[in-house]
Structures are given as structure tokens and as C-alpha cells.
Amino acid sequence: GAVVSQHPSRVICKSGTSVKIECRSLDFQATTMFWYRQFPKQSLMLMATSNEGSKATYEQGVEKDKFLINHASLTLSTLTVTSAHPEDSSFYICSAREDRGPEQYFGPGTRLTVT
Amino acid sequence: DQQVKQNSPSLSVQEGRISILNCDYTNSMFDYFLWYKKYPAEGPTFLISISSIKDKNEDGRFTVFLNKSAKHLSLHIVPSQPGDSAVYFCAATYQGAQKLVFGQGTRLTINP
């Protein structure tokens, strides 16, 4: 149980374009989903917390107009990187949490490369 | 302000021996702690957790110990296996909080 999927697993896009990453909880309803970013040899950096049906809460320093998050249903959240630049190249990971506990279950991650 | 700290960036252990990964925290509000394991280019996998009302939780080869007075927790893996080689993150949270606060991670290498 507690399986989270992400799509795509890796994506290459040109500078200036937008790319959407999907995160799905496959066998549970996720009232809260989280988006993280991981730089090489560094820890997980929380970007934002999203609750189903409401606006995401962004961490300090994360541009909400650049990283658009939508949590339209209890099983799906999307992260759209708008007007991507090479410095946005990173490993993006989502996680999902049920109401019954604080454990977060992570997706497999998406490697974004902006050329 | 690093509220959760893993002071050892790496640890090397011989196969079959015990691996001990340590984590310290500063926020006394934290009342729930978790350990995650992460392979390169994959998302973290939940391993084991402990509530502050306990001082030990065991699941197979994995045991987590919590010392609240020292604000310290540790993850014991015994016996260590080659597949345990990964980066291990400890995380903390408190009741009412949605997010987890992660440590920097410790890279564990199990040598044959």
C-alpha cells in the first residue's frame, strides 16, 4: 500500500518553455501533497505544501508564479515549472500524506533538464 | 537554523555488522520522528517511525531509539546487508504540523 507515482520520470525541455509534472497517490486518498527539490549531494528541500481544493503554501524563497501547483483531487497534484531556465534543472520529488498519520509517501521523482 | 541534524555525512560498515545512524534535533515541540532510505535518482522510502511517547520501536532488522532528554534518535540496522547501502534521512514533525523537517542525510555503505 501507500504507492505514489510521478510522471514523467525524466524530461528535457528548452529554456523558456513550461513543463508539467504529475503526482498521483495510487491506493489512498492524499489530503495533503508536498513538492520537494533535491540538488546533487544535498538534502530534500521542501518547495510547497498543497491541500486538496485549496491554494498551495509555498516555502520562503520559492517563486509561486514560477512553480504552479494544483491539487485538484484527492489523488492528483501537479507541478508546472513555467518559463524554465537551466538553473531549474533538478530532481523534483512529490510526496503524499493521508489524514491518519504524519508519514509521507514519496514518488520516484522526476529529473528535469532544461537546455 | 537546522532543526534536525545528521552530523555524519557518511558511514561505512562491514556486511553482517550493526549500522548505527544518528540524528539530533533542537525543537522540543517535535513529537514524531521518521527514518527514510533513499537510493540515487529515486524517491525516499519510509522505513520506520517513533512517537515521543516511546523510546524504542522495532521492525525486523530496523530499530529506532529515541532519547528525548538528549534530543537524539538513532537507527540501528542489524545485520547490515549490501542492499542497505543508501542515503538515510531522519525527519521530525509535531502534532498539527503538516510538513516534515529533514536532516541532511547520511550515506551508508555496506562493504562485503
PDB file of N, CA, C and O in Angstrom, chain B residues 51-102:
ATOM      1  N   SER B  51       7.002   7.510  17.959  1.00  0.00           N
ATOM      2  CA  SER B  51       6.334   8.603  18.643  1.00  0.00           C
ATOM      3  C   SER B  51       7.116   8.942  19.896  1.00  0.00           C
ATOM      4  O   SER B  51       7.819   8.096  20.458  1.00  0.00           O
ATOM      5  N   SER B  52       6.976  10.172  20.361  1.00  0.00           N
ATOM      6  CA  SER B  52       7.740  10.603  21.539  1.00  0.00           C
ATOM      7  C   SER B  52       7.277   9.928  22.828  1.00  0.00           C
ATOM      8  O   SER B  52       7.931  10.059  23.865  1.00  0.00           O
ATOM      9  N   ILE B  53       6.160   9.213  22.774  1.00  0.00           N
ATOM     10  CA  ILE B  53       5.719   8.507  23.987  1.00  0.00           C
ATOM     11  C   ILE B  53       6.465   7.182  24.155  1.00  0.00           C
ATOM     12  O   ILE B  53       6.342   6.518  25.175  1.00  0.00           O
ATOM     13  N   LYS B  54       7.233   6.827  23.131  1.00  0.00           N
ATOM     14  CA  LYS B  54       8.028   5.601  23.194  1.00  0.00           C
ATOM     15  C   LYS B  54       9.507   5.944  23.185  1.00  0.00           C
ATOM     16  O   LYS B  54       9.898   7.045  22.809  1.00  0.00           O
ATOM     17  N   ASP B  55      10.324   4.962  23.575  1.00  0.00           N
ATOM     18  CA  ASP B  55      11.759   5.175  23.437  1.00  0.00           C
ATOM     19  C   ASP B  55      12.402   4.162  22.497  1.00  0.00           C
ATOM     20  O   ASP B  55      13.598   4.240  22.215  1.00  0.00           O
ATOM     21  N   LYS B  56      11.587   3.259  21.989  1.00  0.00           N
ATOM     22  CA  LYS B  56      12.130   2.247  21.073  1.00  0.00           C
ATOM     23  C   LYS B  56      11.002   1.723  20.191  1.00  0.00           C
ATOM     24  O   LYS B  56       9.871   1.526  20.641  1.00  0.00           O
ATOM     25  N   ASN B  57      11.347   1.508  18.930  1.00  0.00           N
ATOM     26  CA  ASN B  57      10.413   0.855  18.019  1.00  0.00           C
ATOM     27  C   ASN B  57      11.214  -0.048  17.101  1.00  0.00           C
ATOM     28  O   ASN B  57      12.260   0.352  16.580  1.00  0.00           O
ATOM     29  N   GLU B  58      10.715  -1.255  16.924  1.00  0.00           N
ATOM     30  CA  GLU B  58      11.469  -2.258  16.179  1.00  0.00           C
ATOM     31  C   GLU B  58      10.628  -2.806  15.032  1.00  0.00           C
ATOM     32  O   GLU B  58       9.429  -3.060  15.178  1.00  0.00           O
ATOM     33  N   ASP B  59      11.282  -3.005  13.898  1.00  0.00           N
ATOM     34  CA  ASP B  59      10.605  -3.608  12.753  1.00  0.00           C
ATOM     35  C   ASP B  59      11.629  -4.415  11.978  1.00  0.00           C
ATOM     36  O   ASP B  59      12.413  -3.868  11.195  1.00  0.00           O
ATOM     37  N   GLY B  60      11.643  -5.713  12.242  1.00  0.00           N
ATOM     38  CA  GLY B  60      12.603  -6.577  11.565  1.00  0.00           C
ATOM     39  C   GLY B  60      14.032  -6.217  11.932  1.00  0.00           C
ATOM     40  O   GLY B  60      14.392  -6.171  13.109  1.00  0.00           O
ATOM     41  N   ARG B  61      14.837  -5.937  10.910  1.00  0.00           N
ATOM     42  CA  ARG B  61      16.252  -5.598  11.168  1.00  0.00           C
ATOM     43  C   ARG B  61      16.446  -4.162  11.620  1.00  0.00           C
ATOM     44  O   ARG B  61      17.563  -3.756  11.952  1.00  0.00           O
ATOM     45  N   PHE B  62      15.389  -3.374  11.611  1.00  0.00           N
ATOM     46  CA  PHE B  62      15.486  -1.946  11.910  1.00  0.00           C
ATOM     47  C   PHE B  62      14.899  -1.633  13.288  1.00  0.00           C
ATOM     48  O   PHE B  62      13.795  -2.051  13.609  1.00  0.00           O
ATOM     49  N   THR B  63      15.676  -0.902  14.072  1.00  0.00           N
ATOM     50  CA  THR B  63      15.208  -0.447  15.376  1.00  0.00           C
ATOM     51  C   THR B  63      15.543   1.024  15.506  1.00  0.00           C
ATOM     52  O   THR B  63      16.667   1.439  15.202  1.00  0.00           O
ATOM     53  N   VAL B  64      14.575   1.802  15.949  1.00  0.00           N
ATOM     54  CA  VAL B  64      14.827   3.213  16.198  1.00  0.00           C
ATOM     55  C   VAL B  64      14.735   3.445  17.703  1.00  0.00           C
ATOM     56  O   VAL B  64      13.829   2.952  18.373  1.00  0.00           O
ATOM     57  N   PHE B  65      15.716   4.183  18.209  1.00  0.00           N
ATOM     58  CA  PHE B  65      15.770   4.546  19.621  1.00  0.00           C
ATOM     59  C   PHE B  65      15.621   6.055  19.750  1.00  0.00           C
ATOM     60  O   PHE B  65      16.207   6.806  18.974  1.00  0.00           O
ATOM     61  N   LEU B  66      14.838   6.476  20.739  1.00  0.00           N
ATOM     62  CA  LEU B  66      14.641   7.899  20.971  1.00  0.00           C
ATOM     63  C   LEU B  66      15.031   8.253  22.391  1.00  0.00           C
ATOM     64  O   LEU B  66      14.547   7.651  23.347  1.00  0.00           O
ATOM     65  N   ASN B  67      15.911   9.239  22.524  1.00  0.00           N
ATOM     66  CA  ASN B  67      16.312   9.765  23.825  1.00  0.00           C
ATOM     67  C   ASN B  67      15.842  11.212  23.883  1.00  0.00           C
ATOM     68  O   ASN B  67      16.503  12.115  23.379  1.00  0.00           O
ATOM     69  N   LYS B  68      14.689  11.405  24.499  1.00  0.00           N
ATOM     70  CA  LYS B  68      14.088  12.756  24.478  1.00  0.00           C
ATOM     71  C   LYS B  68      14.905  13.762  25.258  1.00  0.00           C
ATOM     72  O   LYS B  68      15.009  14.921  24.884  1.00  0.00           O
ATOM     73  N   SER B  69      15.484  13.330  26.367  1.00  0.00           N
ATOM     74  CA  SER B  69      16.241  14.288  27.181  1.00  0.00           C
ATOM     75  C   SER B  69      17.457  14.796  26.425  1.00  0.00           C
ATOM     76  O   SER B  69      17.861  15.949  26.571  1.00  0.00           O
ATOM     77  N   ALA B  70      18.044  13.941  25.607  1.00  0.00           N
ATOM     78  CA  ALA B  70      19.209  14.341  24.821  1.00  0.00           C
ATOM     79  C   ALA B  70      18.816  14.868  23.448  1.00  0.00           C
ATOM     80  O   ALA B  70      19.685  15.312  22.686  1.00  0.00           O
ATOM     81  N   LYS B  71      17.524  14.808  23.125  1.00  0.00           N
ATOM     82  CA  LYS B  71      17.030  15.206  21.797  1.00  0.00           C
ATOM     83  C   LYS B  71      17.829  14.481  20.717  1.00  0.00           C
ATOM     84  O   LYS B  71      18.397  15.092  19.789  1.00  0.00           O
ATOM     85  N   HIS B  72      17.841  13.162  20.866  1.00  0.00           N
ATOM     86  CA  HIS B  72      18.673  12.345  19.987  1.00  0.00           C
ATOM     87  C   HIS B  72      17.920  11.089  19.608  1.00  0.00           C
ATOM     88  O   HIS B  72      17.245  10.474  20.446  1.00  0.00           O
ATOM     89  N   LEU B  73      18.014  10.719  18.333  1.00  0.00           N
ATOM     90  CA  LEU B  73      17.495   9.419  17.940  1.00  0.00           C
ATOM     91  C   LEU B  73      18.514   8.712  17.067  1.00  0.00           C
ATOM     92  O   LEU B  73      19.415   9.337  16.488  1.00  0.00           O
ATOM     93  N   SER B  74      18.370   7.396  17.051  1.00  0.00           N
ATOM     94  CA  SER B  74      19.296   6.609  16.251  1.00  0.00           C
ATOM     95  C   SER B  74      18.537   5.475  15.577  1.00  0.00           C
ATOM     96  O   SER B  74      17.514   4.996  16.081  1.00  0.00           O
ATOM     97  N   LEU B  75      19.068   5.067  14.449  1.00  0.00           N
ATOM     98  CA  LEU B  75      18.527   3.940  13.692  1.00  0.00           C
ATOM     99  C   LEU B  75      19.585   2.842  13.688  1.00  0.00           C
ATOM    100  O   LEU B  75      20.725   3.098  13.290  1.00  0.00           O
ATOM    101  N   HIS B  76      19.205   1.665  14.160  1.00  0.00           N
ATOM    102  CA  HIS B  76      20.096   0.519  14.161  1.00  0.00           C
ATOM    103  C   HIS B  76      19.639  -0.467  13.098  1.00  0.00           C
ATOM    104  O   HIS B  76      18.439  -0.799  13.043  1.00  0.00           O
ATOM    105  N   ILE B  77      20.573  -0.910  12.297  1.00  0.00           N
ATOM    106  CA  ILE B  77      20.283  -1.920  11.285  1.00  0.00           C
ATOM    107  C   ILE B  77      21.182  -3.114  11.574  1.00  0.00           C
ATOM    108  O   ILE B  77      22.408  -2.992  11.567  1.00  0.00           O
ATOM    109  N   VAL B  78      20.519  -4.261  11.864  1.00  0.00           N
ATOM    110  CA  VAL B  78      21.346  -5.430  12.150  1.00  0.00           C
ATOM    111  C   VAL B  78      20.644  -6.699  11.705  1.00  0.00           C
ATOM    112  O   VAL B  78      19.443  -6.870  12.002  1.00  0.00           O
ATOM    113  N   PRO B  79      21.309  -7.595  10.979  1.00  0.00           N
ATOM    114  CA  PRO B  79      22.636  -7.394  10.408  1.00  0.00           C
ATOM    115  C   PRO B  79      22.578  -6.539   9.149  1.00  0.00           C
ATOM    116  O   PRO B  79      21.582  -6.559   8.426  1.00  0.00           O
ATOM    117  N   SER B  80      23.629  -5.790   8.888  1.00  0.00           N
ATOM    118  CA  SER B  80      23.667  -4.947   7.701  1.00  0.00           C
ATOM    119  C   SER B  80      23.870  -5.807   6.453  1.00  0.00           C
ATOM    120  O   SER B  80      24.627  -6.777   6.465  1.00  0.00           O
ATOM    121  N   GLN B  81      23.172  -5.385   5.390  1.00  0.00           N
ATOM    122  CA  GLN B  81      23.247  -6.136   4.131  1.00  0.00           C
ATOM    123  C   GLN B  81      23.656  -5.176   3.017  1.00  0.00           C
ATOM    124  O   GLN B  81      23.417  -3.969   3.110  1.00  0.00           O
ATOM    125  N   PRO B  82      24.224  -5.700   1.932  1.00  0.00           N
ATOM    126  CA  PRO B  82      24.657  -4.813   0.827  1.00  0.00           C
ATOM    127  C   PRO B  82      23.531  -3.926   0.300  1.00  0.00           C
ATOM    128  O   PRO B  82      23.767  -2.764  -0.055  1.00  0.00           O
ATOM    129  N   GLY B  83      22.311  -4.428   0.289  1.00  0.00           N
ATOM    130  CA  GLY B  83      21.175  -3.639  -0.190  1.00  0.00           C
ATOM    131  C   GLY B  83      20.815  -2.481   0.708  1.00  0.00           C
ATOM    132  O   GLY B  83      20.003  -1.624   0.327  1.00  0.00           O
ATOM    133  N   ASP B  84      21.418  -2.447   1.884  1.00  0.00           N
ATOM    134  CA  ASP B  84      21.168  -1.322   2.793  1.00  0.00           C
ATOM    135  C   ASP B  84      21.978  -0.093   2.404  1.00  0.00           C
ATOM    136  O   ASP B  84      21.768   0.996   2.956  1.00  0.00           O
ATOM    137  N   SER B  85      22.920  -0.236   1.497  1.00  0.00           N
ATOM    138  CA  SER B  85      23.721   0.907   1.050  1.00  0.00           C
ATOM    139  C   SER B  85      22.798   1.923   0.379  1.00  0.00           C
ATOM    140  O   SER B  85      22.170   1.639  -0.631  1.00  0.00           O
ATOM    141  N   ALA B  86      22.726   3.103   0.962  1.00  0.00           N
ATOM    142  CA  ALA B  86      21.797   4.148   0.511  1.00  0.00           C
ATOM    143  C   ALA B  86      22.052   5.387   1.360  1.00  0.00           C
ATOM    144  O   ALA B  86      22.887   5.375   2.267  1.00  0.00           O
ATOM    145  N   VAL B  87      21.310   6.435   1.076  1.00  0.00           N
ATOM    146  CA  VAL B  87      21.319   7.615   1.948  1.00  0.00           C
ATOM    147  C   VAL B  87      20.116   7.524   2.879  1.00  0.00           C
ATOM    148  O   VAL B  87      19.002   7.240   2.440  1.00  0.00           O
ATOM    149  N   TYR B  88      20.358   7.742   4.153  1.00  0.00           N
ATOM    150  CA  TYR B  88      19.305   7.660   5.159  1.00  0.00           C
ATOM    151  C   TYR B  88      19.018   9.066   5.707  1.00  0.00           C
ATOM    152  O   TYR B  88      19.927   9.781   6.123  1.00  0.00           O
ATOM    153  N   PHE B  89      17.729   9.410   5.688  1.00  0.00           N
ATOM    154  CA  PHE B  89      17.297  10.704   6.204  1.00  0.00           C
ATOM    155  C   PHE B  89      16.463  10.493   7.457  1.00  0.00           C
ATOM    156  O   PHE B  89      15.557   9.649   7.470  1.00  0.00           O
ATOM    157  N   CYS B  90      16.735  11.254   8.488  1.00  0.00           N
ATOM    158  CA  CYS B  90      15.788  11.297   9.594  1.00  0.00           C
ATOM    159  C   CYS B  90      14.915  12.532   9.409  1.00  0.00           C
ATOM    160  O   CYS B  90      15.318  13.510   8.763  1.00  0.00           O
ATOM    161  N   ALA B  91      13.724  12.478   9.932  1.00  0.00           N
ATOM    162  CA  ALA B  91      12.769  13.576   9.796  1.00  0.00           C
ATOM    163  C   ALA B  91      11.968  13.688  11.080  1.00  0.00           C
ATOM    164  O   ALA B  91      11.816  12.719  11.824  1.00  0.00           O
ATOM    165  N   ALA B  92      11.471  14.874  11.334  1.00  0.00           N
ATOM    166  CA  ALA B  92      10.708  15.117  12.556  1.00  0.00           C
ATOM    167  C   ALA B  92       9.508  15.995  12.251  1.00  0.00           C
ATOM    168  O   ALA B  92       9.513  16.788  11.306  1.00  0.00           O
ATOM    169  N   THR B  93       8.496  15.850  13.083  1.00  0.00           N
ATOM    170  CA  THR B  93       7.315  16.678  12.956  1.00  0.00           C
ATOM    171  C   THR B  93       6.637  16.766  14.316  1.00  0.00           C
ATOM    172  O   THR B  93       7.105  16.159  15.294  1.00  0.00           O
ATOM    173  N   TYR B  94       5.571  17.519  14.406  1.00  0.00           N
ATOM    174  CA  TYR B  94       4.800  17.586  15.644  1.00  0.00           C
ATOM    175  C   TYR B  94       3.324  17.620  15.298  1.00  0.00           C
ATOM    176  O   TYR B  94       2.935  17.928  14.172  1.00  0.00           O
ATOM    177  N   GLN B  95       2.520  17.275  16.294  1.00  0.00           N
ATOM    178  CA  GLN B  95       1.085  17.171  16.074  1.00  0.00           C
ATOM    179  C   GLN B  95       0.534  18.496  15.582  1.00  0.00           C
ATOM    180  O   GLN B  95       0.830  19.554  16.160  1.00  0.00           O
ATOM    181  N   GLY B  96      -0.251  18.442  14.521  1.00  0.00           N
ATOM    182  CA  GLY B  96      -0.817  19.660  13.954  1.00  0.00           C
ATOM    183  C   GLY B  96      -0.004  20.213  12.803  1.00  0.00           C
ATOM    184  O   GLY B  96      -0.526  20.994  12.002  1.00  0.00           O
ATOM    185  N   ALA B  97       1.253  19.818  12.720  1.00  0.00           N
ATOM    186  CA  ALA B  97       2.087  20.279  11.606  1.00  0.00           C
ATOM    187  C   ALA B  97       1.870  19.363  10.415  1.00  0.00           C
ATOM    188  O   ALA B  97       1.668  18.162  10.575  1.00  0.00           O
ATOM    189  N   GLN B  98       1.932  19.916   9.237  1.00  0.00           N
ATOM    190  CA  GLN B  98       1.764  19.087   8.047  1.00  0.00           C
ATOM    191  C   GLN B  98       3.111  18.614   7.519  1.00  0.00           C
ATOM    192  O   GLN B  98       3.209  17.511   6.999  1.00  0.00           O
ATOM    193  N   LYS B  99       4.109  19.457   7.639  1.00  0.00           N
ATOM    194  CA  LYS B  99       5.347  19.109   6.965  1.00  0.00           C
ATOM    195  C   LYS B  99       6.345  18.419   7.883  1.00  0.00           C
ATOM    196  O   LYS B  99       6.254  18.471   9.107  1.00  0.00           O
ATOM    197  N   LEU B 100       7.277  17.718   7.243  1.00  0.00           N
ATOM    198  CA  LEU B 100       8.377  17.065   7.936  1.00  0.00           C
ATOM    199  C   LEU B 100       9.614  17.941   7.813  1.00  0.00           C
ATOM    200  O   LEU B 100       9.831  18.573   6.776  1.00  0.00           O
ATOM    201  N   VAL B 101      10.426  17.932   8.834  1.00  0.00           N
ATOM    202  CA  VAL B 101      11.710  18.617   8.780  1.00  0.00           C
ATOM    203  C   VAL B 101      12.772  17.536   8.642  1.00  0.00           C
ATOM    204  O   VAL B 101      12.880  16.650   9.509  1.00  0.00           O
ATOM    205  N   PHE B 102      13.546  17.599   7.578  1.00  0.00           N
ATOM    206  CA  PHE B 102      14.516  16.548   7.275  1.00  0.00           C
ATOM    207  C   PHE B 102      15.918  16.944   7.713  1.00  0.00           C
ATOM    208  O   PHE B 102      16.303  18.121   7.669  1.00  0.00           O
TER     209      PHE B 102
END
